[in-house]
Coordinates of N, CA and C in Angstrom, one line a residue:
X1346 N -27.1 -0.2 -8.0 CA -27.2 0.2 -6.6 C -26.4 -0.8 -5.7
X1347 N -25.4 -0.4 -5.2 CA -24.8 -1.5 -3.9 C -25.5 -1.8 -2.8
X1348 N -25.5 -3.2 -2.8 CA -26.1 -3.4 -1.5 C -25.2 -3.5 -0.4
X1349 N -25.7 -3.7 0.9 CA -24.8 -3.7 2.3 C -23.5 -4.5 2.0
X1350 N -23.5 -6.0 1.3 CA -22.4 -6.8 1.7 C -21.3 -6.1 0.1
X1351 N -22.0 -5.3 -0.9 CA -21.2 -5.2 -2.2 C -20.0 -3.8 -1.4
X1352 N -20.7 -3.3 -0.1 CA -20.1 -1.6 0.6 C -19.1 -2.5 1.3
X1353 N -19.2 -4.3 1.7 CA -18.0 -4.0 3.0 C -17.3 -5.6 2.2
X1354 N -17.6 -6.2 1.0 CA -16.5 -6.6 0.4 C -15.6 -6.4 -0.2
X1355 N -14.2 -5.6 0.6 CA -13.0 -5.0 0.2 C -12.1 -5.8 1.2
X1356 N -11.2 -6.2 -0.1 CA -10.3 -7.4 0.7 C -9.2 -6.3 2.1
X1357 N -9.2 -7.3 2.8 CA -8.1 -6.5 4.0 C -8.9 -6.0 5.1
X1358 N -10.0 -4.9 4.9 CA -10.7 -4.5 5.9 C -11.7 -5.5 6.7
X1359 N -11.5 -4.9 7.7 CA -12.2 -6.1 8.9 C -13.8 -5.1 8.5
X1360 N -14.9 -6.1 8.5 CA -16.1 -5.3 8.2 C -17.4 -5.9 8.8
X1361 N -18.2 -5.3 9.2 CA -19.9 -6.1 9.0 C -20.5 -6.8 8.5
X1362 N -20.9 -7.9 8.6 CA -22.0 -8.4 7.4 C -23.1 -8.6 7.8
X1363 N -23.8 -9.0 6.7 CA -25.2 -8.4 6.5 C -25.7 -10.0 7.3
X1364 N -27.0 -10.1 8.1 CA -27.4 -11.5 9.2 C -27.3 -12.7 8.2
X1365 N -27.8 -12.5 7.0 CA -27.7 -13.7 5.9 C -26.4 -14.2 5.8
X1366 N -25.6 -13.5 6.0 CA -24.2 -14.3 5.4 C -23.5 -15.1 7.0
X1367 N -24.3 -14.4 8.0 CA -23.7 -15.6 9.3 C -24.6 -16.7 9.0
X1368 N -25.8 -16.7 8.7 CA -26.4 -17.6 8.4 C -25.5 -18.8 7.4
X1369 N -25.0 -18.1 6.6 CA -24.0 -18.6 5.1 C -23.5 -19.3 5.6
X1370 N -22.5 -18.8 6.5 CA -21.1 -19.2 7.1 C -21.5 -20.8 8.7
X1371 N -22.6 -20.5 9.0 CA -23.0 -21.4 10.0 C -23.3 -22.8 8.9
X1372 N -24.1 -22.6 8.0 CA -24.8 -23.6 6.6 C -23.2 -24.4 6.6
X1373 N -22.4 -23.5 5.7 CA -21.1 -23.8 5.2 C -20.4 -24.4 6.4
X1374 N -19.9 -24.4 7.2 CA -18.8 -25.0 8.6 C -19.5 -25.5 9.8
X1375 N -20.9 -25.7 9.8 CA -21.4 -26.1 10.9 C -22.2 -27.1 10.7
X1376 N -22.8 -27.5 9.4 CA -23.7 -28.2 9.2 C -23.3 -29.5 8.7
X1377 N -22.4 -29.3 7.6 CA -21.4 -30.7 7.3 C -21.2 -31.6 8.4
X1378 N -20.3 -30.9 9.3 CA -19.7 -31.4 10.9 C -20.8 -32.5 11.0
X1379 N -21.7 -31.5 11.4 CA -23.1 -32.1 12.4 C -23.7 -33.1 11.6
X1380 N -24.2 -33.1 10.1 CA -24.2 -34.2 9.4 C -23.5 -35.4 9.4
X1381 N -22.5 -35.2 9.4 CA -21.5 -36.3 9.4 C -21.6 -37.6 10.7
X1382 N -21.4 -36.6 11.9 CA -21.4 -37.1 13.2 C -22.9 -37.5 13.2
X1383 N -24.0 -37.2 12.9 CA -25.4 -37.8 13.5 C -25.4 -39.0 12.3
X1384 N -25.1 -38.6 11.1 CA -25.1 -40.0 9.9 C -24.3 -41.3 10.1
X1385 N -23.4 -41.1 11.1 CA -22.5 -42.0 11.8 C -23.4 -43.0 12.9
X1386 N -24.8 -42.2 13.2 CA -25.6 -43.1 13.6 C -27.3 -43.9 12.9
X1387 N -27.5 -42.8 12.0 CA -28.5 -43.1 11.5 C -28.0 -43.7 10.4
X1388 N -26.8 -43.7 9.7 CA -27.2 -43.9 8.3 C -28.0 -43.6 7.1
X1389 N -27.9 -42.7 7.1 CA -28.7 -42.1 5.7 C -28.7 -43.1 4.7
X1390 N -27.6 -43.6 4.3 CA -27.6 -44.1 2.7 C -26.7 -43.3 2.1
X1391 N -25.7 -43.7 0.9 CA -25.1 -43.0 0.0 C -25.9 -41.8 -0.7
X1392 N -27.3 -42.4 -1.3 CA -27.9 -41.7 -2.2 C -28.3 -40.3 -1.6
X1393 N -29.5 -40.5 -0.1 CA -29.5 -39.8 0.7 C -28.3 -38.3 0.9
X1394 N -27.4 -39.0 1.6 CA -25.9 -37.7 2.0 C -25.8 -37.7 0.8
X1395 N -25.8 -38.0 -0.9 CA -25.3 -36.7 -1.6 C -26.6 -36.0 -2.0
X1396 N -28.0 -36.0 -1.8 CA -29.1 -35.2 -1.9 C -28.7 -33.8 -0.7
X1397 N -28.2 -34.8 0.3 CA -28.3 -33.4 1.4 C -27.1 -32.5 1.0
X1398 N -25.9 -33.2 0.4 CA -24.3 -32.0 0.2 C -24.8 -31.0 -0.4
X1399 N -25.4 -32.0 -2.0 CA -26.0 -31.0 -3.3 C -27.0 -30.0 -2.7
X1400 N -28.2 -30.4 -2.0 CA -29.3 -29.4 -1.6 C -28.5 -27.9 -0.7
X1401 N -27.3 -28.5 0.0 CA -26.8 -27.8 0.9 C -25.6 -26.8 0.0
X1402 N -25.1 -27.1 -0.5 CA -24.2 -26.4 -1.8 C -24.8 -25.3 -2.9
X1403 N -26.1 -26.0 -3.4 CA -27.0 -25.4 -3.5 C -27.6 -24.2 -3.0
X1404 N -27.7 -24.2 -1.8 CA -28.6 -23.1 -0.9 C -27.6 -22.0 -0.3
X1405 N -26.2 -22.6 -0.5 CA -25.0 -21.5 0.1 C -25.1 -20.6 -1.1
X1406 N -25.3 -21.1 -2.8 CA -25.3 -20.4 -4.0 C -26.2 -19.4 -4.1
X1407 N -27.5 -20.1 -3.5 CA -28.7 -19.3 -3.8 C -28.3 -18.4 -2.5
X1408 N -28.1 -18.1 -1.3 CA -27.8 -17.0 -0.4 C -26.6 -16.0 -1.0
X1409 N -25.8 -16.4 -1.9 CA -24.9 -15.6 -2.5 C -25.8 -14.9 -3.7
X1410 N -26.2 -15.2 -4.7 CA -27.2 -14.8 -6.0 C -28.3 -14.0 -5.4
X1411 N -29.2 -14.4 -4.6 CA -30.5 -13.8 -4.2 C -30.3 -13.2 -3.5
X1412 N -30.1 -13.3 -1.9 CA -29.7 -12.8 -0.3 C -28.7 -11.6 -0.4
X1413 N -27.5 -11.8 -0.6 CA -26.6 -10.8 -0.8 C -26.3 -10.3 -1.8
X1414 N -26.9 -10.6 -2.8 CA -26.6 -10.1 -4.1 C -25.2 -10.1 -4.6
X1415 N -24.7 -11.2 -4.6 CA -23.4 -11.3 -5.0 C -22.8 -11.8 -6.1
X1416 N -22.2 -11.3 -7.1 CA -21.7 -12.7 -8.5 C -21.3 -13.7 -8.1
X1417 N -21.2 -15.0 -8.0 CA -20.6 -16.2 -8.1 C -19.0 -16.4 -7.7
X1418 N -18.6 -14.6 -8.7 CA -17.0 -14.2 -8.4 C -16.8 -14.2 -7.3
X1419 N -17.9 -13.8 -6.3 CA -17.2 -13.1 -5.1 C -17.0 -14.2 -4.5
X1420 N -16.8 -15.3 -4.1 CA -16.7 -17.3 -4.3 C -15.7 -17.7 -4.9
X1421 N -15.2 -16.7 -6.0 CA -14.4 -17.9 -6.6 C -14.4 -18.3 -8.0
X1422 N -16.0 -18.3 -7.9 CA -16.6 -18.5 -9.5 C -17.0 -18.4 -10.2
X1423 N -15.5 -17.4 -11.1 CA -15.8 -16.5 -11.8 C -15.9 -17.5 -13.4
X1424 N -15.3 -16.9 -14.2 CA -15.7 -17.5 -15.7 C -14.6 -18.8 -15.8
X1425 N -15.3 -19.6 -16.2 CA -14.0 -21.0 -16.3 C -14.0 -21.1 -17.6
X1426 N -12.3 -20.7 -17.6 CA -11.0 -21.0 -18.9 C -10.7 -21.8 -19.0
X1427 N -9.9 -22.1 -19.9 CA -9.1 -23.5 -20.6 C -7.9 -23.1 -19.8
X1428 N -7.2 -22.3 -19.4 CA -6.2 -22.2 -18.1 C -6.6 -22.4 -17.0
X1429 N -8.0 -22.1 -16.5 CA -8.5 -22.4 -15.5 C -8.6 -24.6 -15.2
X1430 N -9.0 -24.2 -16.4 CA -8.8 -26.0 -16.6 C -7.7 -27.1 -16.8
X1431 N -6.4 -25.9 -17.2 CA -5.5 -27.0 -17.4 C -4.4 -26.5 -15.5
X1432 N -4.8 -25.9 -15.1 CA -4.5 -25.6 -13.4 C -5.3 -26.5 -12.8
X1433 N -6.3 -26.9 -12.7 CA -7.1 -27.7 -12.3 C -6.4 -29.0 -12.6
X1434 N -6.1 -29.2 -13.6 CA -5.5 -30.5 -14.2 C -4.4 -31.0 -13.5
X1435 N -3.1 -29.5 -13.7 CA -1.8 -30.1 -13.2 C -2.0 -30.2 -11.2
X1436 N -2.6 -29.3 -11.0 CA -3.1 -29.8 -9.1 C -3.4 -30.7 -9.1
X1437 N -4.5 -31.4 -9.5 CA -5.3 -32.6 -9.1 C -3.9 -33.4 -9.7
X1438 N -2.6 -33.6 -10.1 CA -2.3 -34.6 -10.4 C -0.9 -34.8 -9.7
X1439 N -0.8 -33.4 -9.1 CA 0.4 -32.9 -7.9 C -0.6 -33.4 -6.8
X1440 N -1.4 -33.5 -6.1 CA -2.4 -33.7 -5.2 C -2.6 -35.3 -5.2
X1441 N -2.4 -35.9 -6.4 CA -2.8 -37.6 -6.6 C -1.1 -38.0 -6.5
X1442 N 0.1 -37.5 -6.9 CA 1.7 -38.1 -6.1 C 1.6 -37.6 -5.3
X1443 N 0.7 -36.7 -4.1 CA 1.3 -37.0 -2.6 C 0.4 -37.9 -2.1
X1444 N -1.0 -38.2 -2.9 CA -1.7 -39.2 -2.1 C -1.0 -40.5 -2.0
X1445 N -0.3 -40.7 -2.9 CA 0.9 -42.1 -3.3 C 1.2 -42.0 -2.5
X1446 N 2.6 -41.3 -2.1 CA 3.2 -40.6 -1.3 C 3.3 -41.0 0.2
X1447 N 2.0 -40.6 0.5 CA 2.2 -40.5 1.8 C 0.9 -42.1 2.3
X1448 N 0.2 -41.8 1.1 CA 0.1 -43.7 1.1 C 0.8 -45.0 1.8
X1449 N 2.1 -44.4 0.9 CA 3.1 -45.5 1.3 C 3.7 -45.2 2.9
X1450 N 3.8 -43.8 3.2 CA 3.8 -43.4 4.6 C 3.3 -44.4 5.3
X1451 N 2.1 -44.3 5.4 CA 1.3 -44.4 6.4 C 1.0 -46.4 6.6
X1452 N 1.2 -46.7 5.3 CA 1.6 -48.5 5.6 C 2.4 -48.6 6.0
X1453 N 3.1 -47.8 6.0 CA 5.0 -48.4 6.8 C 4.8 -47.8 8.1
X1454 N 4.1 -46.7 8.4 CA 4.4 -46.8 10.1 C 3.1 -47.7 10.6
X1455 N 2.4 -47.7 9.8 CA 1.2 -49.0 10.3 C -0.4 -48.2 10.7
X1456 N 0.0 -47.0 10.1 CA -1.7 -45.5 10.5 C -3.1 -46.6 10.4
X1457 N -4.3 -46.5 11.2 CA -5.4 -47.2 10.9 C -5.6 -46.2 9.3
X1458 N -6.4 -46.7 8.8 CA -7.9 -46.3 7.5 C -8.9 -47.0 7.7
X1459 N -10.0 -46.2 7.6 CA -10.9 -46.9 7.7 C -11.5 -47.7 6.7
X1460 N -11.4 -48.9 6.7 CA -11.6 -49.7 5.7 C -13.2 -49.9 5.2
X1461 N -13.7 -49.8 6.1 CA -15.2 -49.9 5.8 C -15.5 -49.1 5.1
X1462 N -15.3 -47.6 5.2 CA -16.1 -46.6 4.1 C -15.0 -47.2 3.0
X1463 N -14.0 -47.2 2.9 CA -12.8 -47.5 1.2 C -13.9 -49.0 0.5
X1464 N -14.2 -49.7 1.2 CA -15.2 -50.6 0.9 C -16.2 -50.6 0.1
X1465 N -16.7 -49.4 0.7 CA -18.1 -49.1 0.3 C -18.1 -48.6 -0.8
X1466 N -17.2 -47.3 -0.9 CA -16.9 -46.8 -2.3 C -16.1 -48.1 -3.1
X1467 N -15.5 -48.7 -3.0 CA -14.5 -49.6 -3.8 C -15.9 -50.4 -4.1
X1468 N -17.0 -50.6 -3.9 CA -18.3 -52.0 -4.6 C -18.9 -50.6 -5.6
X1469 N -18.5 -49.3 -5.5 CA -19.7 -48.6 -6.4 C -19.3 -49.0 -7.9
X1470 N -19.9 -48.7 -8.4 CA -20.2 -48.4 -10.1 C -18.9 -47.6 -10.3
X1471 N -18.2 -47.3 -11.6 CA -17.9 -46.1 -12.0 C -18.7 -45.2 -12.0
X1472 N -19.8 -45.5 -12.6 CA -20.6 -44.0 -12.7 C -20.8 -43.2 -11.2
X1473 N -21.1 -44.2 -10.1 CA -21.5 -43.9 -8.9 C -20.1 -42.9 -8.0
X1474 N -18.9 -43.3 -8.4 CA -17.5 -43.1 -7.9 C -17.2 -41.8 -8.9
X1475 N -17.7 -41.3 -9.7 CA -17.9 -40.5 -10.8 C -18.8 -39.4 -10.3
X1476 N -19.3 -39.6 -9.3 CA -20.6 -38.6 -9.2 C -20.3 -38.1 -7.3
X1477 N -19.9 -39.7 -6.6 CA -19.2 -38.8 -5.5 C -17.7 -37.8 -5.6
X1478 N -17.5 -38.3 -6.1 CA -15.7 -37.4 -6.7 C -16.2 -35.9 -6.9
X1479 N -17.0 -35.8 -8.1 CA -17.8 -34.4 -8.0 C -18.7 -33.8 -7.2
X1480 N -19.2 -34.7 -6.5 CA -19.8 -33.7 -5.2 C -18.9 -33.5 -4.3
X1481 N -17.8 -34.3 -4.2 CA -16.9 -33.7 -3.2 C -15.9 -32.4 -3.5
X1482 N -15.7 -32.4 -4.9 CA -14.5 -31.2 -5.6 C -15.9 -30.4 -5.7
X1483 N -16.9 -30.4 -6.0 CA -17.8 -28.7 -5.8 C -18.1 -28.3 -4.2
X1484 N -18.8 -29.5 -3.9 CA -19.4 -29.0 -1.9 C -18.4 -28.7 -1.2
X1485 N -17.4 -29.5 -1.4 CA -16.4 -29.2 0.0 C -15.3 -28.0 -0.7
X1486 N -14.9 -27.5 -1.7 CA -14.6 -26.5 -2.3 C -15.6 -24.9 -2.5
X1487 N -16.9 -24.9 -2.2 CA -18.0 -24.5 -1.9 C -17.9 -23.7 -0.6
X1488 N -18.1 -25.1 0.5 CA -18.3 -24.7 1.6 C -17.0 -24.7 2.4
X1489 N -16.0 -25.3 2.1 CA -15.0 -25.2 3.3 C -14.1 -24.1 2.3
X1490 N -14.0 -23.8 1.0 CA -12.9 -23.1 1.0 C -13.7 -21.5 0.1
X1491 N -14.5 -21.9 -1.0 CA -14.5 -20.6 -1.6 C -15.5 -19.5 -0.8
X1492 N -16.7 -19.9 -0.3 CA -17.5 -19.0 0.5 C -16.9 -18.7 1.5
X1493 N -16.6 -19.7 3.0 CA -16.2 -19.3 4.0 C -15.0 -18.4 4.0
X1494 N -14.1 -18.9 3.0 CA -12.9 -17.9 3.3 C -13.3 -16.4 2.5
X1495 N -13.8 -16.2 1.9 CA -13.9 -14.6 1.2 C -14.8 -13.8 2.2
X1496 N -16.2 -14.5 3.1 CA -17.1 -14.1 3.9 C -15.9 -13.8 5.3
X1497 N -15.2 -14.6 5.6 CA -14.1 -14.6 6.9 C -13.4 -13.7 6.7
X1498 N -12.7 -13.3 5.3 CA -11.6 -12.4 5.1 C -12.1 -11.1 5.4
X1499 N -13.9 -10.9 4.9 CA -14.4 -9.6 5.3 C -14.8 -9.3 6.2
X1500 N -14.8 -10.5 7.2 CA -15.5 -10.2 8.4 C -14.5 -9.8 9.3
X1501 N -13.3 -11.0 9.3 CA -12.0 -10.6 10.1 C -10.8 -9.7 9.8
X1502 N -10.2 -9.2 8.5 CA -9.6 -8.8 7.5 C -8.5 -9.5 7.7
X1503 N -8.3 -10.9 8.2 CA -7.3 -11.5 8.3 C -7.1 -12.9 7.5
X1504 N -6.6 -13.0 6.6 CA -6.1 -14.4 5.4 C -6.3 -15.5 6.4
X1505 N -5.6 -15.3 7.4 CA -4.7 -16.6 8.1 C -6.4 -16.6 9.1
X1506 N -7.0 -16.6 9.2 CA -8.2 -16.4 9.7 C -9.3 -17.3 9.1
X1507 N -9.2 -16.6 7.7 CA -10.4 -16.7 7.0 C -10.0 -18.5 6.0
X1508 N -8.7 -18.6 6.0 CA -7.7 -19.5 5.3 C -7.9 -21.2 6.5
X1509 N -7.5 -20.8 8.0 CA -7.5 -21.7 8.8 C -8.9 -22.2 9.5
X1510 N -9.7 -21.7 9.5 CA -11.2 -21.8 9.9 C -11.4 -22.9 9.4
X1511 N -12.0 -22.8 7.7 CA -11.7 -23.7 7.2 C -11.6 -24.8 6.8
X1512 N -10.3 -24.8 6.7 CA -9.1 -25.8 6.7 C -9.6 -26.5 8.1
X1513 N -9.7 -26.3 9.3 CA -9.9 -26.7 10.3 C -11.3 -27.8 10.3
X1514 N -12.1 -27.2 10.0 CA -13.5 -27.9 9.7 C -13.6 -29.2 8.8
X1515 N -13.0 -28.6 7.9 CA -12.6 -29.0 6.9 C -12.1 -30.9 7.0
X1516 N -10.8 -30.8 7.8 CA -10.1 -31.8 8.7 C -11.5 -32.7 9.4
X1517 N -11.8 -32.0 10.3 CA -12.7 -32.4 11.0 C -13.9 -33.7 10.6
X1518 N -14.6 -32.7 9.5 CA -15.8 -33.4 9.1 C -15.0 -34.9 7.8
X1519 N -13.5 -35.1 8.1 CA -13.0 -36.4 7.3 C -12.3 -37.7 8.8
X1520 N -12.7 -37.0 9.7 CA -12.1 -38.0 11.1 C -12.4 -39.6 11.3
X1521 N -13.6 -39.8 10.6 CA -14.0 -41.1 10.7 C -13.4 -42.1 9.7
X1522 N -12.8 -41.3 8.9 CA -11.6 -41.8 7.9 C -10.7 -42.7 8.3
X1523 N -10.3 -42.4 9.3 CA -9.1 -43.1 10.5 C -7.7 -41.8 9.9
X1524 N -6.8 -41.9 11.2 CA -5.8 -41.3 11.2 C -4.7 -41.4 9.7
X1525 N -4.8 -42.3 9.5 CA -4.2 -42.7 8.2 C -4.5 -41.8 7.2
X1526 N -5.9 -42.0 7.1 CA -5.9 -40.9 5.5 C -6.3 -39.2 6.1
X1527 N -6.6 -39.0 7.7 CA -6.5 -37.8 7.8 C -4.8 -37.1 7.9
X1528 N -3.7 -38.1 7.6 CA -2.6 -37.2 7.3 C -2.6 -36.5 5.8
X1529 N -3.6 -37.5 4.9 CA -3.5 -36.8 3.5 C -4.2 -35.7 3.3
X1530 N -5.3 -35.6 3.8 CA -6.8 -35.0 3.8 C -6.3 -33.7 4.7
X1531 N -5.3 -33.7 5.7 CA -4.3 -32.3 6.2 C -3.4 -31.7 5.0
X1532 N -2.8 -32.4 5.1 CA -1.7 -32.2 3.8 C -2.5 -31.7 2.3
X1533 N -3.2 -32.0 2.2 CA -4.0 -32.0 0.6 C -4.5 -30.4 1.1
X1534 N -5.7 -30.3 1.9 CA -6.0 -29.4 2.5 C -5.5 -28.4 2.5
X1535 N -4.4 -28.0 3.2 CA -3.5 -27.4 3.2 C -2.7 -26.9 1.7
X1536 N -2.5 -27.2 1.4 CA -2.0 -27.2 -0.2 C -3.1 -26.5 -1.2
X1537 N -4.4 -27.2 -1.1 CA -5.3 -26.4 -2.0 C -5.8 -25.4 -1.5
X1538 N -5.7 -25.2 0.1 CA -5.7 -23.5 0.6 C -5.1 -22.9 0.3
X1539 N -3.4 -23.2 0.2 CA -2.8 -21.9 -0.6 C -3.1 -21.8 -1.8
X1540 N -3.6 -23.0 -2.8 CA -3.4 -22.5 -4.4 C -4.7 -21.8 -4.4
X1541 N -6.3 -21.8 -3.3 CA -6.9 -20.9 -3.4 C -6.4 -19.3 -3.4
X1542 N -5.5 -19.5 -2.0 CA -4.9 -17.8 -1.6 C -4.0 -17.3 -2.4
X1543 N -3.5 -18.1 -3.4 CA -2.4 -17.9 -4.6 C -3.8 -17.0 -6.2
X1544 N -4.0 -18.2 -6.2 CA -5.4 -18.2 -7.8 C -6.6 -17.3 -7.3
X1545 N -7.0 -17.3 -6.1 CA -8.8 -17.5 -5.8 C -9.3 -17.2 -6.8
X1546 N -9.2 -18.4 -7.6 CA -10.0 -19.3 -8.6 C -10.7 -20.7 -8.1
X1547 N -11.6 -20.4 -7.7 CA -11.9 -22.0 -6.8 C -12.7 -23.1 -8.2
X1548 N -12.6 -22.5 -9.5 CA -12.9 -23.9 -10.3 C -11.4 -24.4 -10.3
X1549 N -10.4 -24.0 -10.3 CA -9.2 -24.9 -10.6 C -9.0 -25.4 -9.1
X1550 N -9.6 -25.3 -7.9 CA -9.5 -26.0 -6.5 C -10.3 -27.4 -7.3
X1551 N -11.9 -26.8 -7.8 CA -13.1 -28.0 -7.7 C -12.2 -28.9 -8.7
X1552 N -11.3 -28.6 -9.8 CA -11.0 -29.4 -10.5 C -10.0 -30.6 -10.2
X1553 N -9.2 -29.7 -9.5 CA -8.0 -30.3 -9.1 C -8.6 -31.4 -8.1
X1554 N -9.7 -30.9 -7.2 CA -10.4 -31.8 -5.9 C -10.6 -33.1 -6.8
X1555 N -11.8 -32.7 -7.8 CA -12.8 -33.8 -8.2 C -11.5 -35.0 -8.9
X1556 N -10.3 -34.2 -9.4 CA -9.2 -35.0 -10.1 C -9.0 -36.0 -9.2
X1557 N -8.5 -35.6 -8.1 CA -7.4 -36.4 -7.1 C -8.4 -37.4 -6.3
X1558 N -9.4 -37.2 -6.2 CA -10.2 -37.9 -5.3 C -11.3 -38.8 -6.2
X1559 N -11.3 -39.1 -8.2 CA -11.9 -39.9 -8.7 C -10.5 -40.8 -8.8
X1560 N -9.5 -40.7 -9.1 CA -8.6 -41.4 -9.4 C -8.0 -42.2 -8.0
X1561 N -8.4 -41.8 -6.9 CA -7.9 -42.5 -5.5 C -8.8 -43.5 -5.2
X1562 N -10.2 -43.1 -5.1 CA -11.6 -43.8 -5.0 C -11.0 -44.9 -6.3
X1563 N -11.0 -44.8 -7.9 CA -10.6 -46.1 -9.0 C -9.8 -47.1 -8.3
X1564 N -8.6 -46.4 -7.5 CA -7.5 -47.2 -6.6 C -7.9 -48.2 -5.7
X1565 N -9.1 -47.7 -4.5 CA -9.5 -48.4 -3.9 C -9.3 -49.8 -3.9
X1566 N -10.4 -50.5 -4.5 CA -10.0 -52.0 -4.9 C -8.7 -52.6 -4.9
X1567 N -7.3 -52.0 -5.5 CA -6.6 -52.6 -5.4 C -5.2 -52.3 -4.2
X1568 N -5.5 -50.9 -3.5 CA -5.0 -50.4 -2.3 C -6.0 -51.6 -1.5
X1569 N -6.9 -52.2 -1.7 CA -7.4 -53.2 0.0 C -6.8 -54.1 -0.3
X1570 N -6.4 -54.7 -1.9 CA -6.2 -56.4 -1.8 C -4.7 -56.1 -1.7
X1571 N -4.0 -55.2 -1.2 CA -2.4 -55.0 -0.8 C -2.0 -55.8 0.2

């Protein structure tokens, strides 16, 4: 039997959705933000913000599975291949020479980074830098690119809609970064939006994410004593 959201997920048409999935879409692009910005005063703790990403990543899945009755596919996440995995591989490592890249950019015209958070991660453990890297290539691939954009594409039937939303948010909730590394975190962005709108395969997004952003985080330490 089709339910409401299985009648108006057809890519292109602008459509209705069912009140759970604005719910989805607010969880996914509105909550991160707001997190971010209040944790900027309270301080949660490391351990803390990744209980809340995972819990939160978590509950966008279960509103897709239970709420709308939807496969995992309709997200992104469908069966993961060994092509799926070696795409993941060659991104995350196209994605780690523009972080170089534009690295070296951004010393030479003099961009702030925020050194404090590169700090914080540069004292973790491996294992600990191992475990943020992955919550960041699943939650922020999750919520800023596989849900929102497939929910946006049916709501608005417009790519460049459902694609820039986003991507927009996306930027956003990395600002406290300093200007320096939000030129990468645009650029990167940008880039893994199209190989979504190319693949929409979003394990080769989470892979390529979790790639590029455990091997930058390893860097840390020796990007400060530069």
């Amino acid at each position: 039997m089709n339910t409401q959201l299985e009648q108006t997920l057809q890519v292109g048409e602008k459509k209705q959705l069912p009140f759970i999935t604005y719910i989805g879409l607010y969880l996914a692009l509105a909550l991160p933000g707001i997190f971010v910005m209040v944790s900027g005063q309270i301080k949660p703790g490391w351990v803390l913000s990744e209980i809340f990403f995972w819990s939160l990543t978590l509950l966008i899945l279960v509103i897709v599975v239970l709420y709308e009755r939807q496969p995992l596919s309709s997200i992104g996440l469908g069966k993961l291949t060994w092509r799926s995995v070696a795409w993941g591989i060659g991104a995350g490592l196209v994605l780690f020479v523009l972080f170089g890249l534009l690295q070296g950019l951004v010393k030479l015209i003099g961009l702030p980074i925020s050194t404090s958070a590169a700090k914080q991660i540069g004292e973790m453990p491996v294992w600990g830098i191992f475990l943020l890297a992955l919550r960041a290539g699943v939650m922020e691939e999750v919520l800023f690119r596989g849900y929102p954009f497939e929910r946006l594409l049916t709501l608005t039937g417009s790519k460049a809609v459902a694609a820039i939303v986003p991507l927009l948010v996306f930027i956003i909730t990395h600002l406290s970064w300093g200007l320096g590394h939000l030129i990468f975190v645009t650029a990167a962005g940008g880039l893994i939006t199209l190989l979504y709108l190319w693949k929409r395969n979003l394990w080769i997004n989470i892979i390529a994410h979790f790639l590029v952003d455990f091997i930058a985080f390893m860097m840390i330490p020796l990007l400060l004593a530069k």
